Backbone as JSON, one array per atom type, in Angstrom:
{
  "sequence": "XXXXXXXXXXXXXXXXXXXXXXXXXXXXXXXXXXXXXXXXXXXXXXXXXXXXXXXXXXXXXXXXXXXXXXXXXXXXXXXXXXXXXXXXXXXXXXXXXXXXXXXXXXXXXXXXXXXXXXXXXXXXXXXXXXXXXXXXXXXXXXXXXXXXXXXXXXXXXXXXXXXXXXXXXXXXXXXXXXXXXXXXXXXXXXXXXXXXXXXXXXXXXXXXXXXXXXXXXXXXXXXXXXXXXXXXXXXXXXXXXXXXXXXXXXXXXXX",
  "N": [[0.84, -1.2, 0.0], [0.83, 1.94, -0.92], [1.24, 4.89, 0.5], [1.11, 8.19, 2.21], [3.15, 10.57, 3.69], [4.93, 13.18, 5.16], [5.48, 14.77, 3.28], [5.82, 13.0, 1.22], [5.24, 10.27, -0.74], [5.24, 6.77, -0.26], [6.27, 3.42, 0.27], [6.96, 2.58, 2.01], [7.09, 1.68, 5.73], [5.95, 2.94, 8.44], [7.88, 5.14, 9.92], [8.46, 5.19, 13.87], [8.72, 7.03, 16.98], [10.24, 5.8, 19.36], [10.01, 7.14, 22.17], [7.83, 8.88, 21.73], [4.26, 9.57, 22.66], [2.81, 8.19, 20.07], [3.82, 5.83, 20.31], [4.09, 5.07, 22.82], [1.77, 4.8, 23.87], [-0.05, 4.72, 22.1], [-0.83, 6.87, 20.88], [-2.84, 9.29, 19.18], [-5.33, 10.8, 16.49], [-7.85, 9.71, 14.13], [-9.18, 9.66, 10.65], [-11.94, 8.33, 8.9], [-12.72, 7.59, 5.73], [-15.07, 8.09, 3.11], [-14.17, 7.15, -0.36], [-16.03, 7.96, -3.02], [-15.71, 6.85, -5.74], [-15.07, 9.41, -7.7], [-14.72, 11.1, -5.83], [-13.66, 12.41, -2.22], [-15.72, 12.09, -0.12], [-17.48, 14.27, 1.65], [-15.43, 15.51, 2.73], [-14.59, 18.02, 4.18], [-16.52, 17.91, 6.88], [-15.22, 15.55, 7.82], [-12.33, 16.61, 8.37], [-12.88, 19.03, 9.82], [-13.62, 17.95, 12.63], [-11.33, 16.08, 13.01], [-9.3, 17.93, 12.63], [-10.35, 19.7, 14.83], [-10.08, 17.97, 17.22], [-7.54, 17.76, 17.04], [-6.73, 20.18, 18.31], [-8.18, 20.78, 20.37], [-7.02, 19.0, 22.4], [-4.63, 20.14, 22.7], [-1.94, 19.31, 20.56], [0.48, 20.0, 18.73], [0.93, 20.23, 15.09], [1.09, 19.5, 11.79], [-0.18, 20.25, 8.49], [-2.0, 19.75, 5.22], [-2.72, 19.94, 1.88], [-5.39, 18.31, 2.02], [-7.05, 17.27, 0.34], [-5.66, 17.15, -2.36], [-3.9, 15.67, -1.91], [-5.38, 13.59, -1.14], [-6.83, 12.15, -3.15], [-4.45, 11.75, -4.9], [-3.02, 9.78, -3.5], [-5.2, 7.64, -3.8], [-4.68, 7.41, -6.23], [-2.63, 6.25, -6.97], [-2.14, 3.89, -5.84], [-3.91, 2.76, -7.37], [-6.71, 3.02, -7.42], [-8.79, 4.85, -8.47], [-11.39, 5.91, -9.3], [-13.12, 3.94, -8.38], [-14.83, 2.64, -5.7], [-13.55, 3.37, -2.47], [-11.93, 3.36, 0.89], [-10.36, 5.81, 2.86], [-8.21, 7.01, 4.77], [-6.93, 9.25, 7.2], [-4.03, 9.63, 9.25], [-2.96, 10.62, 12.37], [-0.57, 10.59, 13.99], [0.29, 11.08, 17.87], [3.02, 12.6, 17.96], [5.37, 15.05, 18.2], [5.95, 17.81, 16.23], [2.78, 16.43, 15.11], [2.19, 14.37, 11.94], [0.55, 14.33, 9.07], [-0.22, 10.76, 7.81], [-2.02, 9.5, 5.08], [-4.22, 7.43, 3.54], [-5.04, 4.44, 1.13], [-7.36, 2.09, 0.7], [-8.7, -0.58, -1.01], [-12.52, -1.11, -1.25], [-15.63, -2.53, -0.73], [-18.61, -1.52, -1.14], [-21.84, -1.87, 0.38], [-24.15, -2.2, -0.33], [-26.99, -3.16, 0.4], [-27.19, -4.55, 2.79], [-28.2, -5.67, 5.88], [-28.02, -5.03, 9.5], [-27.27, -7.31, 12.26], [-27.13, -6.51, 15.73], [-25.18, -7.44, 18.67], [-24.67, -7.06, 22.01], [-22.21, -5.42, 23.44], [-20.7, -6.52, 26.68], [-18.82, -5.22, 28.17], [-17.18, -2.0, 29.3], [-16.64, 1.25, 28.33], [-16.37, 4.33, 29.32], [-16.05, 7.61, 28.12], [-14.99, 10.93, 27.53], [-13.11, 10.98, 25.76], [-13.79, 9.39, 23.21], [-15.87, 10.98, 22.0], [-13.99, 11.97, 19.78], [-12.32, 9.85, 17.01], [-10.05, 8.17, 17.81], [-6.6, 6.64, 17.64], [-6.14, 4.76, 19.54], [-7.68, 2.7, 20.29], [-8.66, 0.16, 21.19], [-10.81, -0.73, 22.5], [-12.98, -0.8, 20.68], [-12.18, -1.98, 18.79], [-11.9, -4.7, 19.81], [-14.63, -5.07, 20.46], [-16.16, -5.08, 18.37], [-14.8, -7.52, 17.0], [-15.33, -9.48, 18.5], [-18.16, -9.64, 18.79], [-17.7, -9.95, 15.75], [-16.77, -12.4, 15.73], [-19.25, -14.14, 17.27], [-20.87, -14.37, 15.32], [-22.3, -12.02, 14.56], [-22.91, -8.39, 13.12], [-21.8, -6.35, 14.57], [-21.39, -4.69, 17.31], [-23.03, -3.15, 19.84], [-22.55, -0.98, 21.85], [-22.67, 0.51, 25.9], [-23.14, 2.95, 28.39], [-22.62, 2.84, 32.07], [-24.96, 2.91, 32.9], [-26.06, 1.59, 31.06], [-27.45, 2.12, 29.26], [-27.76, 2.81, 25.92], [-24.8, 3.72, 23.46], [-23.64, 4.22, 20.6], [-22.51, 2.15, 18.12], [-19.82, 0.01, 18.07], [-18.89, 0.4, 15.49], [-20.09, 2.8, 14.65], [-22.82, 5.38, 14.63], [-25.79, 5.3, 16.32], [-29.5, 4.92, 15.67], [-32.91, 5.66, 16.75], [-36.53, 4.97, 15.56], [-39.47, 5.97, 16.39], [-43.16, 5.7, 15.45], [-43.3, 8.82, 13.36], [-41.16, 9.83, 14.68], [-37.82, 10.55, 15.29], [-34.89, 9.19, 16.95], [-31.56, 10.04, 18.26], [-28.96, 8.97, 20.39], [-28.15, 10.78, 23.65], [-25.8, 11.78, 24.41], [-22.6, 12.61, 26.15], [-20.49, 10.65, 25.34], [-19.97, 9.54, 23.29], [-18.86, 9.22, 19.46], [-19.06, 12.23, 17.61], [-20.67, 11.92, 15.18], [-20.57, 12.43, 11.76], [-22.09, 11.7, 9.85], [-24.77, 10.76, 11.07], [-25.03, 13.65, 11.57], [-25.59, 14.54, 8.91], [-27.82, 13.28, 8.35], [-29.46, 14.74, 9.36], [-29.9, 16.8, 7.77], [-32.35, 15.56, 6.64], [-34.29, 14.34, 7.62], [-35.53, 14.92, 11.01], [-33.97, 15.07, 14.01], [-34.21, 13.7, 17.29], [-32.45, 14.98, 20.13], [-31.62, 11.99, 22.48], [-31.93, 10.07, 25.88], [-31.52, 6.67, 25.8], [-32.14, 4.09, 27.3], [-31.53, 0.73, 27.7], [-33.38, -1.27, 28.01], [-35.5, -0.06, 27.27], [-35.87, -0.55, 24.09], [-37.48, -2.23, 22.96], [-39.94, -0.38, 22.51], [-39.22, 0.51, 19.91], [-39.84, 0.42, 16.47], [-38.36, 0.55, 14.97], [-34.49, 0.58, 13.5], [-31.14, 1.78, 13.05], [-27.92, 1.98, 11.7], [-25.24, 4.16, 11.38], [-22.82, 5.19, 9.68], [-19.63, 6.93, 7.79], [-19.18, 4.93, 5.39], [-20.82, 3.27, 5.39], [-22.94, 4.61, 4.98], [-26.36, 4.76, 5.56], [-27.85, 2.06, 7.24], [-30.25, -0.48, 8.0], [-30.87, -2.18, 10.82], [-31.73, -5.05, 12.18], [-32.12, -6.31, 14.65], [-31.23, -5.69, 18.22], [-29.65, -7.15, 20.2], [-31.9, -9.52, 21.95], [-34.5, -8.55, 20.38], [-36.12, -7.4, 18.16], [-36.17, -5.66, 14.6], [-38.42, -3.63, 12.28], [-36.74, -3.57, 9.06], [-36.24, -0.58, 7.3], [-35.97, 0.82, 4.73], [-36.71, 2.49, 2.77], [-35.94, 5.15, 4.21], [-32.98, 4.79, 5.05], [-31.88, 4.67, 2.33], [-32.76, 6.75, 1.2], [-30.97, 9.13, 3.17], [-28.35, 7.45, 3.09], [-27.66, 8.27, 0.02], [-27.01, 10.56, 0.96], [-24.95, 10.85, 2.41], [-23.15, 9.29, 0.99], [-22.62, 10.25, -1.52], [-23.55, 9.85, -3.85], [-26.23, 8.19, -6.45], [-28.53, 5.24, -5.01]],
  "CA": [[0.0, 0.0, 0.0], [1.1, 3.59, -0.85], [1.1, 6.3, 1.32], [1.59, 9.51, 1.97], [4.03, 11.07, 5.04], [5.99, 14.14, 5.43], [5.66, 15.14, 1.5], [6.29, 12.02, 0.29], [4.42, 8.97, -1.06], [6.01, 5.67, 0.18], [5.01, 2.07, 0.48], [7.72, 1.58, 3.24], [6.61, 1.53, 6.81], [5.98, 4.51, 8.78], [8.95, 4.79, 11.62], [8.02, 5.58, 15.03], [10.03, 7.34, 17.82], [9.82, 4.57, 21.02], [9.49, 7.9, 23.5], [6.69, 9.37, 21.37], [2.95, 9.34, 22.89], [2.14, 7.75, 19.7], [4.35, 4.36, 20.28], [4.24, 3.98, 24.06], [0.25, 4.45, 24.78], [-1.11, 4.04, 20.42], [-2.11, 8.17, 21.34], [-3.14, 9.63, 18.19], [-7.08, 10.78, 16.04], [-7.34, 9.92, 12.92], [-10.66, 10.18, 10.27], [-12.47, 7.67, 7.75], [-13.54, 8.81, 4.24], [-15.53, 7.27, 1.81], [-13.96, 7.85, -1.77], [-17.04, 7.43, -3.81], [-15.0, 6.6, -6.94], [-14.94, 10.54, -7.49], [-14.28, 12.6, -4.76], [-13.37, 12.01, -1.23], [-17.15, 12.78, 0.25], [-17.67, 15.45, 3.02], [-13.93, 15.93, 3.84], [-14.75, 19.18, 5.22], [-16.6, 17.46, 8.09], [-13.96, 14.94, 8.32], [-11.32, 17.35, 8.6], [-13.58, 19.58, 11.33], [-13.75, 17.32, 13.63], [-10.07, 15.75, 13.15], [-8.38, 19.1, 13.4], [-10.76, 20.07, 16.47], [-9.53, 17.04, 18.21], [-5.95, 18.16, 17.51], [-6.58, 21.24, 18.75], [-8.7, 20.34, 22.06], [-5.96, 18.49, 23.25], [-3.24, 20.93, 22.5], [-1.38, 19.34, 20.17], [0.9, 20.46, 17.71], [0.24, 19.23, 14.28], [1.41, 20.15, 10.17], [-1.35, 19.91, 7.54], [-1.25, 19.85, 4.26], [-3.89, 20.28, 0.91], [-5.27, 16.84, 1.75], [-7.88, 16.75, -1.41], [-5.31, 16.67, -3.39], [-2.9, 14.81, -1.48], [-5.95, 11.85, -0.86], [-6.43, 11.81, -4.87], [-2.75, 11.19, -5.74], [-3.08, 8.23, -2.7], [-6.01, 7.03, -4.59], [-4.74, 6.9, -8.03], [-1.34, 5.82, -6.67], [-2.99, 3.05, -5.38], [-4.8, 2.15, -8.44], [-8.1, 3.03, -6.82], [-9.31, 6.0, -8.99], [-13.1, 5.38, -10.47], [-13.7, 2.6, -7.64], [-14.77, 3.05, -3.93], [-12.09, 2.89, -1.91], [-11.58, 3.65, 2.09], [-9.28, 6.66, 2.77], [-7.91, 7.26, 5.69], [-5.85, 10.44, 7.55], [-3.9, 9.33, 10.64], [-2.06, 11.6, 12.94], [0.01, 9.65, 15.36], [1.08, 11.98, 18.22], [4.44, 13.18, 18.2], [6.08, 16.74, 17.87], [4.95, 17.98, 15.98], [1.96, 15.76, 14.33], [2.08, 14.77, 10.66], [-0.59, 12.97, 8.89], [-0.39, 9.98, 7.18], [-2.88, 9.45, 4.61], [-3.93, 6.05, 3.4], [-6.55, 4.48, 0.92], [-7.46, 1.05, 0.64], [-10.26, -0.95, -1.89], [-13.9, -1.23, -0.22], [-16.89, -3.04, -1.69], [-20.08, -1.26, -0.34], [-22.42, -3.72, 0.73], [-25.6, -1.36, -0.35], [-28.56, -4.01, 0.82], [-27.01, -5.19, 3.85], [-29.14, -5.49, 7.36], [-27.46, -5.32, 10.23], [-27.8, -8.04, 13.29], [-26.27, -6.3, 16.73], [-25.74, -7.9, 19.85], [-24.56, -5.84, 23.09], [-21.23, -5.53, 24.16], [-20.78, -6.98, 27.83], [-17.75, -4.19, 28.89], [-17.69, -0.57, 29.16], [-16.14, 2.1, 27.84], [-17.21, 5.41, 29.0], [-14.99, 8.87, 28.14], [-15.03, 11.92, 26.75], [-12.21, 10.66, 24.06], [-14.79, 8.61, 22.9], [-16.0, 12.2, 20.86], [-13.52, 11.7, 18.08], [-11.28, 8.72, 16.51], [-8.43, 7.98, 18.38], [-5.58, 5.34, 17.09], [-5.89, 3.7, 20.31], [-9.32, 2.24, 19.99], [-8.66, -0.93, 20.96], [-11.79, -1.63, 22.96], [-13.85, -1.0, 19.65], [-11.96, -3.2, 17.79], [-12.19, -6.06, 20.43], [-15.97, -5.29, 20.36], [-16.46, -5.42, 17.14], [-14.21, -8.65, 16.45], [-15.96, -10.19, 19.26], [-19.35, -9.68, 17.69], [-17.69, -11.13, 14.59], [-16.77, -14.21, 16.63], [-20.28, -14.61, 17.89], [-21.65, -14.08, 14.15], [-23.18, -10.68, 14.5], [-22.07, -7.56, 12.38], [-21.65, -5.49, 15.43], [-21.7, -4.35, 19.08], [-24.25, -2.3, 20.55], [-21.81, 0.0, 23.59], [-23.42, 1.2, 26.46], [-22.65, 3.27, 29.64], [-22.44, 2.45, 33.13], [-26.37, 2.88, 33.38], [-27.21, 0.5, 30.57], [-28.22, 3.45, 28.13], [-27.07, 3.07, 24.36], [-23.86, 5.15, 23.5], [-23.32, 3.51, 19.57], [-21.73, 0.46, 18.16], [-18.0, -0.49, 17.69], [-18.38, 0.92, 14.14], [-21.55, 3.24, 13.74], [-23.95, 5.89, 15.31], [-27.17, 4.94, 16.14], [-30.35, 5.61, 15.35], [-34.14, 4.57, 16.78], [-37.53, 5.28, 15.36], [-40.7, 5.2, 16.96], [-43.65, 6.23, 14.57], [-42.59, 9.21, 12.6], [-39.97, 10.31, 15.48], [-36.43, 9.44, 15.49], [-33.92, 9.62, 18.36], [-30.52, 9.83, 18.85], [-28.2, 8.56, 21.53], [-27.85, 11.76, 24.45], [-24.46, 11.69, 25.81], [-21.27, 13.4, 25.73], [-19.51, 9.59, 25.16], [-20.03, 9.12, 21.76], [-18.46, 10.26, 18.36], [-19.99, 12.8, 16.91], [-20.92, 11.12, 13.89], [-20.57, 13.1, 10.59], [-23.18, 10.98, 9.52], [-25.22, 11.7, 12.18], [-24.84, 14.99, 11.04], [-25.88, 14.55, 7.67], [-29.17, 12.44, 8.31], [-30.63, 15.72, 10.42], [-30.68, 17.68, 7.37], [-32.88, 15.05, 6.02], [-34.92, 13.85, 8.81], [-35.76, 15.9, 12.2], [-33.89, 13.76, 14.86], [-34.3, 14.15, 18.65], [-31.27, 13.53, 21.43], [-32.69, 11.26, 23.92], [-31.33, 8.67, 26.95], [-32.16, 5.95, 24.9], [-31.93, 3.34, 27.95], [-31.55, -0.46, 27.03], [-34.56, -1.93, 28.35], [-36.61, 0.68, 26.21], [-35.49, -1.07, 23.3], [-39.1, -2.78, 22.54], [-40.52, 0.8, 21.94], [-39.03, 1.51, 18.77], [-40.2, -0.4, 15.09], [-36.94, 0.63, 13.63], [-33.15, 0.89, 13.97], [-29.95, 2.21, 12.13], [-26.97, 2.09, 11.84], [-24.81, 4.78, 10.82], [-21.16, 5.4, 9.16], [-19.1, 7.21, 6.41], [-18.85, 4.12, 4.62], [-22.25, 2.45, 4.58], [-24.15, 5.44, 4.73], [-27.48, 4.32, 6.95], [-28.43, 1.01, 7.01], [-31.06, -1.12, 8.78], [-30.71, -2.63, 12.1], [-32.91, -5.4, 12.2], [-31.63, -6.66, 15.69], [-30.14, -5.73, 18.92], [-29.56, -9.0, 21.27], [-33.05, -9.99, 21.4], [-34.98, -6.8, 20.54], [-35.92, -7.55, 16.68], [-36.68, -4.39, 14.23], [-38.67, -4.16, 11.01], [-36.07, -2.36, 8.03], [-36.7, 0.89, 6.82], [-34.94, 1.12, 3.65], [-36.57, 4.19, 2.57], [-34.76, 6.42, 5.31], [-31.9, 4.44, 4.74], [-31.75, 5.32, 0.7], [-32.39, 8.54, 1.24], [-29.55, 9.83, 4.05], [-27.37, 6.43, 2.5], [-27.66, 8.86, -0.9], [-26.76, 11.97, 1.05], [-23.92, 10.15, 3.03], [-22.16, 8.35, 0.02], [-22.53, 11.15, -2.6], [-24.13, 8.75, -5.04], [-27.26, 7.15, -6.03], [-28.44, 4.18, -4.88]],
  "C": [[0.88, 1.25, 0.0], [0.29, 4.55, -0.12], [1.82, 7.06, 1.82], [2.16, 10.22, 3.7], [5.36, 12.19, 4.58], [5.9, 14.56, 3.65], [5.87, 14.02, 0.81], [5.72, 10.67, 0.0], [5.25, 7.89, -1.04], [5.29, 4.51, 0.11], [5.97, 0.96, 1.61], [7.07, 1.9, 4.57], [6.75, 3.02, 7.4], [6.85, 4.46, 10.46], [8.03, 5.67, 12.79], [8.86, 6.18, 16.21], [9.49, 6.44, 19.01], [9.71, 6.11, 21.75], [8.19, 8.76, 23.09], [5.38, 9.06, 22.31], [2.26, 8.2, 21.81], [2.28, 5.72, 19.65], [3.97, 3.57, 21.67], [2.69, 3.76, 23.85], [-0.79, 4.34, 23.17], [-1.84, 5.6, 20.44], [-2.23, 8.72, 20.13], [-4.58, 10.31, 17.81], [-6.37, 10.28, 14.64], [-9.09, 10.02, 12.16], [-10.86, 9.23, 9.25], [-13.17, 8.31, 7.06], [-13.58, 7.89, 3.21], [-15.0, 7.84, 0.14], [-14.71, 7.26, -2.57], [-16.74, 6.88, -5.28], [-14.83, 8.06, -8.22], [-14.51, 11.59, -7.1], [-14.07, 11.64, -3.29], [-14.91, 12.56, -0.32], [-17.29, 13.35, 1.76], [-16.23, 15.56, 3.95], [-13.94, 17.15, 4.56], [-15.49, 19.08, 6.52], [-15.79, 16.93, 8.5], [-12.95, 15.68, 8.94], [-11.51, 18.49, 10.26], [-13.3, 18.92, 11.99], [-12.59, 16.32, 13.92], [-9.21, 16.87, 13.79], [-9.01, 19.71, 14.58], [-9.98, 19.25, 17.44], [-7.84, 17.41, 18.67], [-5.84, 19.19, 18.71], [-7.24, 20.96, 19.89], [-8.2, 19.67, 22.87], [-4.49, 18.93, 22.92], [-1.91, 20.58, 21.54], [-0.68, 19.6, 19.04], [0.54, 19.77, 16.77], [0.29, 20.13, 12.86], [0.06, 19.63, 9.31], [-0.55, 20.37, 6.13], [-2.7, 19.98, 3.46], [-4.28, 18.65, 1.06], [-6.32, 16.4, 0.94], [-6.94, 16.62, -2.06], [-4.2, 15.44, -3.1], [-3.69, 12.88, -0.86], [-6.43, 11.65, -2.24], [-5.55, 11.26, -5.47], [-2.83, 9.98, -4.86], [-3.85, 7.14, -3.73], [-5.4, 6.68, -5.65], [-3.12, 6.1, -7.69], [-1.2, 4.23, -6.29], [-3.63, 1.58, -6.24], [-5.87, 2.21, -8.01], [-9.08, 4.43, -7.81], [-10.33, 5.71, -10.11], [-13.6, 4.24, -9.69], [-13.87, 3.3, -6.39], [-13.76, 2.22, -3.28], [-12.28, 3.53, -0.1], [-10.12, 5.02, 1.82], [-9.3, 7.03, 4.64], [-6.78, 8.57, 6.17], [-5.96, 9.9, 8.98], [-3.02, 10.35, 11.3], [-1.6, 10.8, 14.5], [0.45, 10.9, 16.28], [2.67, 11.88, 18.01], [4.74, 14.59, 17.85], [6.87, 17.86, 17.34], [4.43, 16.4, 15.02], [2.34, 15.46, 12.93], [1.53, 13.42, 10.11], [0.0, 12.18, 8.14], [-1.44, 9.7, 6.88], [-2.53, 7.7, 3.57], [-5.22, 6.2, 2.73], [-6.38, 2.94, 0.44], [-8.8, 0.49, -0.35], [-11.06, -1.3, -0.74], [-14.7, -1.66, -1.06], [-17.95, -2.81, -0.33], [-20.94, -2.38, -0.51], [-24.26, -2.85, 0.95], [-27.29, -1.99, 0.04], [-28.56, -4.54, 2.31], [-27.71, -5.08, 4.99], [-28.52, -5.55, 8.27], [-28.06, -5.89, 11.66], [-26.62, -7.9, 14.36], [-26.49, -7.06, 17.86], [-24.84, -6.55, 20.68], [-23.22, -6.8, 23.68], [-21.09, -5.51, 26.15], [-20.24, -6.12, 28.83], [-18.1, -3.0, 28.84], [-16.91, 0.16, 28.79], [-16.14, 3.21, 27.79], [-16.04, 6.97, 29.04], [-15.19, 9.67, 27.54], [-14.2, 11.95, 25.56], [-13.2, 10.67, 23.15], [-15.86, 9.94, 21.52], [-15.53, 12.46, 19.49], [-12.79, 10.2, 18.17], [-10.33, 8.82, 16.65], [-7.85, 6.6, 17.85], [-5.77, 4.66, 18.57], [-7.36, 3.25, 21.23], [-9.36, 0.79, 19.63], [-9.73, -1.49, 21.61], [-12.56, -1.54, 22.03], [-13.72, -1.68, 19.11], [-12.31, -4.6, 18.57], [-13.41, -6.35, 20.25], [-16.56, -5.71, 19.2], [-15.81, -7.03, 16.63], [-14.98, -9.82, 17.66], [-17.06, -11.02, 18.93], [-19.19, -10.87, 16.64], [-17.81, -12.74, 15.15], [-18.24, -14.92, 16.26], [-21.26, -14.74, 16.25], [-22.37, -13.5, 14.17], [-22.18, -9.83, 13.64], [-21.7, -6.91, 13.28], [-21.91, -5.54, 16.86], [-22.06, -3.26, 19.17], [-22.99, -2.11, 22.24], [-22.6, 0.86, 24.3], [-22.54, 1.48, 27.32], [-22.78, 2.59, 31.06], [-23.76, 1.73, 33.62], [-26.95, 2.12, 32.4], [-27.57, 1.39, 29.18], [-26.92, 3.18, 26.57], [-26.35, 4.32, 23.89], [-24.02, 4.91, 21.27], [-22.79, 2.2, 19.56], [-20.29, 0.9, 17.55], [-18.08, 0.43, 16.55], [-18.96, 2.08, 13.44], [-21.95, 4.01, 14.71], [-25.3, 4.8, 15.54], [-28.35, 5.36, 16.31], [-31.64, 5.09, 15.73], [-35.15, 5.71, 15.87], [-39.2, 4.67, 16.06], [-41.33, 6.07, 16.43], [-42.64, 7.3, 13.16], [-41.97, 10.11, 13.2], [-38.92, 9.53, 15.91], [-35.66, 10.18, 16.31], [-32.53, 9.11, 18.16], [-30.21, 9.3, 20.36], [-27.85, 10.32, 22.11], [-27.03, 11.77, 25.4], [-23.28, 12.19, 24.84], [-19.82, 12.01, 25.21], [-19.88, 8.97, 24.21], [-19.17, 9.28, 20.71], [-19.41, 10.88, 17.86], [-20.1, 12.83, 15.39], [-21.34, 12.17, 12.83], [-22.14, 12.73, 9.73], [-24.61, 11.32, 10.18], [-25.82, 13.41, 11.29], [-25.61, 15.2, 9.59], [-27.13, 14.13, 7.58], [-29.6, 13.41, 9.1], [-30.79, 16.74, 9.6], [-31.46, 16.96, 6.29], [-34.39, 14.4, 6.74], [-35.17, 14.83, 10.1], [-35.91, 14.82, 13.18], [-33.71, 14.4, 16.63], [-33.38, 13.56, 19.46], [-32.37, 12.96, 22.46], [-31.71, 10.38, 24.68], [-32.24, 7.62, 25.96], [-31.65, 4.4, 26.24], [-32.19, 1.78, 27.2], [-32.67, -1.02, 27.03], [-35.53, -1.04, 27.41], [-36.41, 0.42, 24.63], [-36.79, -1.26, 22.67], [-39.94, -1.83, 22.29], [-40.23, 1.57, 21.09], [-39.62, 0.78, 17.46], [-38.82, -0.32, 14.27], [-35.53, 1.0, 14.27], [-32.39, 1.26, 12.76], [-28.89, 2.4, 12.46], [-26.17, 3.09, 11.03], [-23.2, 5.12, 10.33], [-20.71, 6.17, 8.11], [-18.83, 6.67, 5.54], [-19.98, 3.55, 4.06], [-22.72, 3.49, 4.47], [-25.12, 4.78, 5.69], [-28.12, 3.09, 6.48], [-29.15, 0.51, 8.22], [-30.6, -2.16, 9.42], [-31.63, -3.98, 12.3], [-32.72, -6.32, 13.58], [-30.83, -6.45, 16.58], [-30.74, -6.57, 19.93], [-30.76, -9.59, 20.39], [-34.39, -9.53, 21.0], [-35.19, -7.23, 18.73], [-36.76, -6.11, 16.15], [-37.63, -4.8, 13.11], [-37.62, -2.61, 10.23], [-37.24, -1.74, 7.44], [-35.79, 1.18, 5.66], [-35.55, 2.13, 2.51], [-35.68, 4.65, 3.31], [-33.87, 6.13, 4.77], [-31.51, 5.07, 3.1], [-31.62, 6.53, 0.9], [-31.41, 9.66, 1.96], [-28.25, 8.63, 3.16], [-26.95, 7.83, 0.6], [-27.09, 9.83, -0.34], [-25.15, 11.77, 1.44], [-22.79, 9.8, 1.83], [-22.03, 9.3, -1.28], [-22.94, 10.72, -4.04], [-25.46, 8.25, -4.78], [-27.55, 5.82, -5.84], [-30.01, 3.45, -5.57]]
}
């Protein structure tokens, strides 16, 4: 894989300093971006809410034109006219400097998703953006896989739905939909994008109130919004209107 560090497009490994933040403790943000086989779609949220993170935890940090510098990844790649994953990582050290990355992706535009509920907890104000050292998501999520689910359903202390390993989430009951209401989330771009399509309400979305919704979603920069049709034992019915229609706004393409 080619990628991009310090000005220069490589496909050798990216060194690390052992006393860095980003080697001993994995401290870092970094941002996922759907490249629709086009464009890199809503990098100006991406980028918001990457460079906030830098900046809300004080650290230094070089930038660079990264539309054009996640284009040349892409085509460098051989990915240019296909969907592809793109990634911008910023490992700490001092100063910052991103590494940008893009990998092939096959959207999976029909897919349903069947969550169960992660057992552990996880609760922090990190938890706001995408940090490199996000290893209890990945456990959750590979866990899941184990168990043959697509995902984990993360909650707080009190039981209350934060998101899953990979996704916002989303309920509906009639024709009112609710967010997750807590400061230990990410604030999902996505998210973001499905409220100027929809009119969505924060709420405590406690676990046990599960059985009072007809619908679920899952949300990402990759799928766009797809249907939930299970968390544990809590079954939904899909909604693949909604889904089409934010999945269209999300992915920059029709579906």
């Amino acid at each position: 894989m080619i990628h991009f560090r310090k000005g220069e497009f490589t496909h050798q490994g990216v060194p690390m300093d052992p006393a860095a933040p980003a080697f001993r403790y994995g401290a870092g943000f970094y941002e996922t971006i759907f490249y629709n086989g086009r464009k890199p779609c809503h990098l100006d949220l991406h980028l918001d809410r990457l460079l906030h993170a830098l900046r809300a935890y004080g650290a230094e940090y070089e930038s660079v034109d990264f539309e054009s510098v996640i284009l040349e990844t892409v085509n460098r790649n051989g990915l240019e006219g296909v969907p592809a994953r793109v990634n911008i990582f910023y490992p700490m050290e001092s100063p910052a400097h991103p590494v940008v990355m893009a990998a092939p992706y096959e959207p999976k535009p029909f897919k349903a998703y069947r969550l169960c509920l992660c057992e552990d907890r996880h609760v922090s104000s990190l938890n706001a953006y995408k940090t490199t050292n996000a290893m209890f998501f990945h456990l959750a999520r590979a866990r899941a896989a184990q168990r043959g689910f697509d995902d984990a359903v993360l909650l707080d202390f009190s039981d209350r739905l934060l998101e899953t390993a990979t996704g916002a989430l989303l309920l509906r009951r009639g024709d009112e939909f609710f967010e997750t209401d807590s400061p230990y989330r990410l604030a999902s771009t996505s998210l973001w994008l499905a409220r100027t399509t929809v009119q969505i309400a924060p709420k405590p979305l406690p676990l046990d109130s599960l059985a009072e919704y007809e619908h679920a979603y899952i949300l990402n920069a990759l799928i766009g919004m797809r249907p939930v049709v299970s968390i544990g034992e809590v079954a939904f019915v899909p909604d693949e209107d909604t889904c089409r229609d934010v999945s269209e706004l999300v992915l920059e393409a029709p579906l």
